[in-house]
mmCIF file of C-alpha atoms in Angstrom:
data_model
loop_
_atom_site.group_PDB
_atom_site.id
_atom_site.type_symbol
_atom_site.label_atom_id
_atom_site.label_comp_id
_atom_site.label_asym_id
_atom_site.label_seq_id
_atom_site.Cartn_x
_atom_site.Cartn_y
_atom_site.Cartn_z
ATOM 1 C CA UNK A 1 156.156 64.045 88.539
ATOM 2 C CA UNK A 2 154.355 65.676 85.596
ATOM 3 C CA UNK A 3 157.338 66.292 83.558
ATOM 4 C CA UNK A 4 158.271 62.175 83.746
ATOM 5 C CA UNK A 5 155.263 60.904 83.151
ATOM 6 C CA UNK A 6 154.123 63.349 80.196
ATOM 7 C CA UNK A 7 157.149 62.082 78.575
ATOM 8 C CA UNK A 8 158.203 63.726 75.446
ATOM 9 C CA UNK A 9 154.425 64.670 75.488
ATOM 10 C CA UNK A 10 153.342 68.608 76.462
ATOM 11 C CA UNK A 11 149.972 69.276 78.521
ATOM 12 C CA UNK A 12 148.657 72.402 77.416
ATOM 13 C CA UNK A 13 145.380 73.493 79.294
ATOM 14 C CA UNK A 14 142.725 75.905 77.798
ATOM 15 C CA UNK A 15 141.286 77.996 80.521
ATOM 16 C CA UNK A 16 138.935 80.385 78.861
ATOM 17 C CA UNK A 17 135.486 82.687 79.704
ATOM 18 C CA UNK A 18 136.956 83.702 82.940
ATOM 19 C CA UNK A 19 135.300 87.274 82.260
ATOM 20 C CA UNK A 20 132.324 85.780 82.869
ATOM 21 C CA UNK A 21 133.482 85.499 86.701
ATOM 22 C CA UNK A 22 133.255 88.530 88.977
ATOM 23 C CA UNK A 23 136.374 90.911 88.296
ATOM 24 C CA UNK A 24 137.779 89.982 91.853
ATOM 25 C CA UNK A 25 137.086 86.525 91.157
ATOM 26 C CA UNK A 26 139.212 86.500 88.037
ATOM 27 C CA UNK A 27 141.849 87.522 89.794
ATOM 28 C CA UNK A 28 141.734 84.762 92.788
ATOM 29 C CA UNK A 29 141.434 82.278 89.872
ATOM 30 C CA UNK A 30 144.729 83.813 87.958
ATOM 31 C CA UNK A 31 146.613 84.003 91.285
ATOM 32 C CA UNK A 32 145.886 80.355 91.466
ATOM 33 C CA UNK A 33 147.109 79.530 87.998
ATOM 34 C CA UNK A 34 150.085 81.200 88.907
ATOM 35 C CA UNK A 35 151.074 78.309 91.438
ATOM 36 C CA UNK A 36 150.989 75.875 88.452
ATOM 37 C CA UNK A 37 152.636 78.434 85.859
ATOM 38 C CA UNK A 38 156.435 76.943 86.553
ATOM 39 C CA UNK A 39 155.504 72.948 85.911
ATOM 40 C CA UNK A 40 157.825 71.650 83.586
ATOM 41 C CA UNK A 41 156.135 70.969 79.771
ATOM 42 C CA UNK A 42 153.086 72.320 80.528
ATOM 43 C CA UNK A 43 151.328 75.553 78.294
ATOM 44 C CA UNK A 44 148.720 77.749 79.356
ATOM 45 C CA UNK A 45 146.163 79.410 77.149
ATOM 46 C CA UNK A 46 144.340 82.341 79.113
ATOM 47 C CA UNK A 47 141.304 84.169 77.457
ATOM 48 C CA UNK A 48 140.584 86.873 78.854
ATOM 49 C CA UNK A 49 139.242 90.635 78.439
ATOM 50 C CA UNK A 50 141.922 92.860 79.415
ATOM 51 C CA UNK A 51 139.589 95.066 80.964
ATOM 52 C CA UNK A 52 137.735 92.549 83.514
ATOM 53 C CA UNK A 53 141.798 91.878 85.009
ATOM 54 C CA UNK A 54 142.008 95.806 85.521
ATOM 55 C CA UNK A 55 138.426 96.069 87.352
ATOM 56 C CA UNK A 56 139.664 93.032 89.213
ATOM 57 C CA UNK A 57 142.729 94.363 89.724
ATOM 58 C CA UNK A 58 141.358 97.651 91.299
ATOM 59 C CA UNK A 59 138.275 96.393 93.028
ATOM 60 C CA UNK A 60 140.950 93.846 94.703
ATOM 61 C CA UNK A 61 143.453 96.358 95.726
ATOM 62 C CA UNK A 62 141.378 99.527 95.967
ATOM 63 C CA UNK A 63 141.847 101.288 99.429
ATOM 64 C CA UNK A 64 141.345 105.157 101.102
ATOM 65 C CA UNK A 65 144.878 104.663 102.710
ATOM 66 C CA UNK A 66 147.016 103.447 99.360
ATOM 67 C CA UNK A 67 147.156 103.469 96.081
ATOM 68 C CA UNK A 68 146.636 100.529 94.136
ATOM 69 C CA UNK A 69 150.296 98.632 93.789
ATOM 70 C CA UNK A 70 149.837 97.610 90.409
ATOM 71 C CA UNK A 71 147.959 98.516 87.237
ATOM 72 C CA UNK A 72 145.960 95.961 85.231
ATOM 73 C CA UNK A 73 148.922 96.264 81.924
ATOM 74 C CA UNK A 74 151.546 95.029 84.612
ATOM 75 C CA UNK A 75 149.530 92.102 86.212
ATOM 76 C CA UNK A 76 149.074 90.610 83.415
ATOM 77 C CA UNK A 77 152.563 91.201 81.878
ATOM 78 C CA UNK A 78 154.013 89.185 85.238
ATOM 79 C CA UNK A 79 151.576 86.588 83.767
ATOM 80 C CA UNK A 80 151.203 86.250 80.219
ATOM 81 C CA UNK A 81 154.520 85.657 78.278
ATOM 82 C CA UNK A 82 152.706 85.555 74.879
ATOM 83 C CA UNK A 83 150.141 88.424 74.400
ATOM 84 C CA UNK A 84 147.847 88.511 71.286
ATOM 85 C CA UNK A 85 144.355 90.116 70.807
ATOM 86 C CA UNK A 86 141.957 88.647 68.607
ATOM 87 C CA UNK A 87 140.832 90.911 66.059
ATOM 88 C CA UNK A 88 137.210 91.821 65.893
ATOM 89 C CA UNK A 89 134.441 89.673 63.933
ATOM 90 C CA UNK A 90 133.845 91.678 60.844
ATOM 91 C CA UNK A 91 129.554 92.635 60.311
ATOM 92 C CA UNK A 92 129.263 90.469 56.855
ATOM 93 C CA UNK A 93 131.196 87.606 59.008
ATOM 94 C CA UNK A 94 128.719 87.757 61.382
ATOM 95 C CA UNK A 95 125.476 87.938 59.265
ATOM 96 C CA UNK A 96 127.462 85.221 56.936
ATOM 97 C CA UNK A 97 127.398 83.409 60.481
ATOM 98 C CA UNK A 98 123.911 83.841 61.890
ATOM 99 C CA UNK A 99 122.545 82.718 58.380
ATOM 100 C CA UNK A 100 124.181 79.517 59.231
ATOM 101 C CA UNK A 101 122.748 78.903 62.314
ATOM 102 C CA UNK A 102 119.985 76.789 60.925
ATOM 103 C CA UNK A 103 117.797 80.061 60.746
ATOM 104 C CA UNK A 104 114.658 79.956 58.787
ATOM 105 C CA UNK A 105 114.173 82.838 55.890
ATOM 106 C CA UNK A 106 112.346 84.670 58.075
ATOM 107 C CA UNK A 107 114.860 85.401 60.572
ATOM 108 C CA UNK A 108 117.495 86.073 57.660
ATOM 109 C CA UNK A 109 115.631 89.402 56.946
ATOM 110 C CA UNK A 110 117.158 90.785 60.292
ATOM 111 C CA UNK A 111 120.560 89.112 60.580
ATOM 112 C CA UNK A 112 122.449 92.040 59.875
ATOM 113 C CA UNK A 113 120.300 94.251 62.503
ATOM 114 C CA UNK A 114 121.237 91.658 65.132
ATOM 115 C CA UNK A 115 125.089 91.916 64.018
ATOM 116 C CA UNK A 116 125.494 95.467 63.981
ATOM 117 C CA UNK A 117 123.110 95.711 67.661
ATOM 118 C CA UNK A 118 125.355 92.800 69.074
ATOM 119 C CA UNK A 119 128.880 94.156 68.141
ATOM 120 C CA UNK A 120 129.299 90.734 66.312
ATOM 121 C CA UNK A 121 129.390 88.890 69.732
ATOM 122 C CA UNK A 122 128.293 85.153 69.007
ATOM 123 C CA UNK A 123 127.514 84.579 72.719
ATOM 124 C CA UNK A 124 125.266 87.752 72.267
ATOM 125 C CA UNK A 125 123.842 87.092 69.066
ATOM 126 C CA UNK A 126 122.249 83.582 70.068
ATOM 127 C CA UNK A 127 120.665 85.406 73.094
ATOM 128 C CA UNK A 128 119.113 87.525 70.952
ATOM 129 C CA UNK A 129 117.990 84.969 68.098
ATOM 130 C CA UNK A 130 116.612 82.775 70.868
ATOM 131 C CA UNK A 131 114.736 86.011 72.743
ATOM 132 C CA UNK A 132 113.182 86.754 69.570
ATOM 133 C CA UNK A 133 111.858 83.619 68.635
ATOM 134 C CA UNK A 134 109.955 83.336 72.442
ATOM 135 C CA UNK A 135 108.562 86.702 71.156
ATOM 136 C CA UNK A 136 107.384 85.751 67.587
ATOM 137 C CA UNK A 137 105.865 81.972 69.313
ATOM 138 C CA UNK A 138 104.167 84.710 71.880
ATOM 139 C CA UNK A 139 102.654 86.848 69.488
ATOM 140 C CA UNK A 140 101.282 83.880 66.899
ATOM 141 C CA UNK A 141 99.725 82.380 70.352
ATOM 142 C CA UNK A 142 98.000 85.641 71.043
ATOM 143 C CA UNK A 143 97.258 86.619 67.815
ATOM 144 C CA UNK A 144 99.462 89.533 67.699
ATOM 145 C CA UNK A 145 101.258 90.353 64.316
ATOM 146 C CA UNK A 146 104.641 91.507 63.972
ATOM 147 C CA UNK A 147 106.942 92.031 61.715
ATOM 148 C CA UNK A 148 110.411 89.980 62.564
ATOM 149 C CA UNK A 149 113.002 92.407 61.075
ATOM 150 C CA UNK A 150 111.006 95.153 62.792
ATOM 151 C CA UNK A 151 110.934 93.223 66.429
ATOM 152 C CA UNK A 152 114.575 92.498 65.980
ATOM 153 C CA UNK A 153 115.379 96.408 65.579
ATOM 154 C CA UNK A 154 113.149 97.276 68.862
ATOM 155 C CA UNK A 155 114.961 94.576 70.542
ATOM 156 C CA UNK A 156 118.390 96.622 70.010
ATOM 157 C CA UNK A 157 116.987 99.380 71.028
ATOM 158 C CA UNK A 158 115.652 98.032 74.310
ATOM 159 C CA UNK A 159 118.870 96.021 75.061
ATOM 160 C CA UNK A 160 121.875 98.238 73.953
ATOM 161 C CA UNK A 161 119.977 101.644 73.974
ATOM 162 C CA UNK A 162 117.808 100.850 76.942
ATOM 163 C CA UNK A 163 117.561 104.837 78.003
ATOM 164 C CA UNK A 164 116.228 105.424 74.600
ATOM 165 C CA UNK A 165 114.212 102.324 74.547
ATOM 166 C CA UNK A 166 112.201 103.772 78.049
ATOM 167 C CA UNK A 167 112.210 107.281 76.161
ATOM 168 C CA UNK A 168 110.802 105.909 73.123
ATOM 169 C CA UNK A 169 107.920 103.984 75.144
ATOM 170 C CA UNK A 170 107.584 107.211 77.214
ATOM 171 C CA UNK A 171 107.195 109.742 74.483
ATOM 172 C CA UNK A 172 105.879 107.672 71.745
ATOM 173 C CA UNK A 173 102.632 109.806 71.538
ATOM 174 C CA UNK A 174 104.971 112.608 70.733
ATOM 175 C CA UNK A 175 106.781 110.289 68.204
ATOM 176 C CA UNK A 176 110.466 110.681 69.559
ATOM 177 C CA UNK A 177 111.320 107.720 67.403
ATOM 178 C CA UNK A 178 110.048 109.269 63.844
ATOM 179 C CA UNK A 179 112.079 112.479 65.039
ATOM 180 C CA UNK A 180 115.413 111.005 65.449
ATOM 181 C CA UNK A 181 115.286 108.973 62.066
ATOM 182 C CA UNK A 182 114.590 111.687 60.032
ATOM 183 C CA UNK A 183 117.684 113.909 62.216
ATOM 184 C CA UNK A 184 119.604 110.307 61.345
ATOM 185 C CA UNK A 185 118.871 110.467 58.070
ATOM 186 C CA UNK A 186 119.597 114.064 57.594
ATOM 187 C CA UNK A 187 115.767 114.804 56.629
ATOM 188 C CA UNK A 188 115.028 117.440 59.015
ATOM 189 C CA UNK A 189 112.937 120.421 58.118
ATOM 190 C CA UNK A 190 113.383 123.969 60.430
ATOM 191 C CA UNK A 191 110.261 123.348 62.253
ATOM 192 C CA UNK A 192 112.472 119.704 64.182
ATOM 193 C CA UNK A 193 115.942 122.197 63.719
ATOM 194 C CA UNK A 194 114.311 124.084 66.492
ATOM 195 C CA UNK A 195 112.649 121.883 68.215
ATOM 196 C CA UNK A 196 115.966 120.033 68.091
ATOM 197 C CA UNK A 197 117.755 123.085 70.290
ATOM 198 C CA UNK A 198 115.330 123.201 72.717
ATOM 199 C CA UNK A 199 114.930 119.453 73.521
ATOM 200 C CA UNK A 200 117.460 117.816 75.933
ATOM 201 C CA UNK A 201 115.681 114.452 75.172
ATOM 202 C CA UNK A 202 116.286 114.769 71.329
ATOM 203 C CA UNK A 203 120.020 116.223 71.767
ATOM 204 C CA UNK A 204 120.781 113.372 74.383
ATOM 205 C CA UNK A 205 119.698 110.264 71.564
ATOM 206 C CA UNK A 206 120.825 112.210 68.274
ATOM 207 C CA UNK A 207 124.320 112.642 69.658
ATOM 208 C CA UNK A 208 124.669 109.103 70.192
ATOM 209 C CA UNK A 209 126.495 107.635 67.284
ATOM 210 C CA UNK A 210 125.630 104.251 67.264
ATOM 211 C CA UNK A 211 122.329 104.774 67.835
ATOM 212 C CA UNK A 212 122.294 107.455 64.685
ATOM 213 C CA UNK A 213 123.966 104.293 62.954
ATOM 214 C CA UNK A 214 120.975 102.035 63.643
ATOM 215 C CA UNK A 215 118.523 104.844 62.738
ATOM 216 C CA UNK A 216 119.162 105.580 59.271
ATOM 217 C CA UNK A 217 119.173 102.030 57.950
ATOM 218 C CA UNK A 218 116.082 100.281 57.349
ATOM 219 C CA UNK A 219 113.699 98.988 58.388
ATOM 220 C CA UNK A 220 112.363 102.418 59.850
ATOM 221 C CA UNK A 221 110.090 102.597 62.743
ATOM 222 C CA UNK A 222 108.648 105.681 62.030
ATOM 223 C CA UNK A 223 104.682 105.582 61.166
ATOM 224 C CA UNK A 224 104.743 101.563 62.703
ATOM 225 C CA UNK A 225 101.986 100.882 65.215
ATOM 226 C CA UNK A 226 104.592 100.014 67.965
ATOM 227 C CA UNK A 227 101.736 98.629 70.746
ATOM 228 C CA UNK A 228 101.900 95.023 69.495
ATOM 229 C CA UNK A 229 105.780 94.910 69.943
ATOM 230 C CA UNK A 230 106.245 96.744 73.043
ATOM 231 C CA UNK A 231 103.516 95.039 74.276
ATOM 232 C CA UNK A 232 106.016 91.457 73.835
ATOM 233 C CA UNK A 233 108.478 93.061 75.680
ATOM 234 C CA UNK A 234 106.412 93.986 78.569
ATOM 235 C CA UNK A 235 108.285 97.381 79.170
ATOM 236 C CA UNK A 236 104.692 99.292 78.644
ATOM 237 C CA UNK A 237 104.694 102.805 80.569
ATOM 238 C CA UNK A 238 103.586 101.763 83.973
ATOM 239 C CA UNK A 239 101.421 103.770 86.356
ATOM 240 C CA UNK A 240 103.584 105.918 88.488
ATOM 241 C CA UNK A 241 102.880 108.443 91.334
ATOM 242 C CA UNK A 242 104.521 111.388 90.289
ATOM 243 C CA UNK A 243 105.230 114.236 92.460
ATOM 244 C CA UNK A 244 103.964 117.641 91.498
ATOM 245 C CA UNK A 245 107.794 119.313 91.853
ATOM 246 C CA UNK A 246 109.052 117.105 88.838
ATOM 247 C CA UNK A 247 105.428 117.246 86.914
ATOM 248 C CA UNK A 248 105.967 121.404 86.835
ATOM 249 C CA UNK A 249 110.042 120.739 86.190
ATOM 250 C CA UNK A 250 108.962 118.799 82.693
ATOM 251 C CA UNK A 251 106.026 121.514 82.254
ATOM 252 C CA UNK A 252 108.608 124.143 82.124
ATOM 253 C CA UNK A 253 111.409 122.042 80.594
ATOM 254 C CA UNK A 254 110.359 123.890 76.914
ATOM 255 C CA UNK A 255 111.289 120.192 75.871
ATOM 256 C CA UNK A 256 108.298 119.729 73.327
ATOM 257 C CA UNK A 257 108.196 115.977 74.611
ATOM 258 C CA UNK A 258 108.173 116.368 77.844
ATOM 259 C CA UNK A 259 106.169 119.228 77.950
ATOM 260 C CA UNK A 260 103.053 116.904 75.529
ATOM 261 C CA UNK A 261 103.909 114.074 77.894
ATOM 262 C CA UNK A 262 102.957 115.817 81.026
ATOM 263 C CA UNK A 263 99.696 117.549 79.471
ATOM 264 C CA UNK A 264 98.205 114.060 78.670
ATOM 265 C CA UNK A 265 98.776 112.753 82.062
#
């Protein structure tokens, strides 16, 4: 009945953002699809991430008495007769991108800071624009100042780094963050060297790549009052009962931030 009345006509439907369902749900939805997939002059486009079909696919099948019967690649190989991955937006495409947005100067200052923290995802990078302006309208209401290109960098850190982020708020009396920008930047004298082998916190954050990548480009952090932004984010330290097994465990951690921590409590 579809073929006749489309005629010499094709239907092709665009069914798209389905990784934004649950990774079982995605699969309900394709099996669905694949009722319709056999209807004469009708297309499908399908986008998809790969890897939300193989979580689906395992979360669907997954079971203590059998293995799962097939793997992500096949599912959607039974599916898809067409495969193509888009390639990935380049950083100056992005920052080209957000400057287009209808952004004031201001916010220019950090648009490559949010490409680079976003991986160039647009859905991502509006979140962010949009978070940051709430923060900036906070901050001229309560007569905070901040610097924008400076709030957007904390922002990364809190949302793509946010282990560092808590460590940074933790230890910032110990200045963790002026540390690991002058280990990014290759400025280290002997005295942080050493400090640097005995420190699990430091060795955990200066192995991390992308957060090394963020660290040596300005703006820098280091020697910034950081109160009056993580204040805006409302991540302060909060009060905390801590027992006195894991107060002694930091005291003899020989991690020089820890250890400083702990003393001011």
């Amino acid at each position: 009945m579809i073929g006749e009345s489309l005629g010499d006509r094709r239907l092709v439907l665009f069914i798209d953002d389905l990784d934004r369902c649950l990774p079982e749900k995605t699969i309900e939805i394709l099996e669905v699809i694949k009722l319709f997939l056999d209807l004469p002059k009708c297309m499908y486009i399908i986008g998809v991430e790969k890897d939300v079909i193989e979580r689906g696919i395992e979360v669907r099948y997954r079971s203590k008495e059998r293995e799962i019967p097939i793997s992500g690649k096949d599912y959607i190989e039974k599916i898809i007769q067409l495969p193509f991955t888009l390639p990935p937006i380049r950083e100056e495409d992005m920052t080209e991108f957000i400057e287009k947005l209808g952004i004031g100067e201001k916010e220019k200052s950090y648009g490559k800071i949010v490409a680079k923290g976003t991986n160039c995802n647009p859905r991502k990078v509006k979140l962010f624009l949009n978070t940051l302006r709430i923060r900036e309208a906070i901050a001229e209401r309560t007569g905070g100042k901040i610097e924008p290109d400076l709030a957007a960098k904390l922002f990364v850190f809190e949302y793509v780094f946010p282990q560092f982020y808590r460590d940074l708020v933790k230890y910032r009396d110990q200045k963790l963050l002026c540390k690991l920008e002058r280990l990014a930047k290759e400025e280290a004298d002997d005295e942080l060297m050493k400090e640097l082998e005995k420190s699990e916190t430091l060795q955990k954050h200066h192995k991390n790549r992308d957060l090394n990548s963020l660290l040596k480009d300005e703006p820098y952090l280091c020697g910034i009052d950081l109160e009056p932004y993580i204040y805006l984010t409302g991540t302060g330290e909060p009060e905390a009962t801590v027992s006195d097994e894991s107060l002694l465990d930091e005291l003899l951690s020989e991690d020089f931030a820890k250890v400083s921590h702990t003393a001011n409590l």
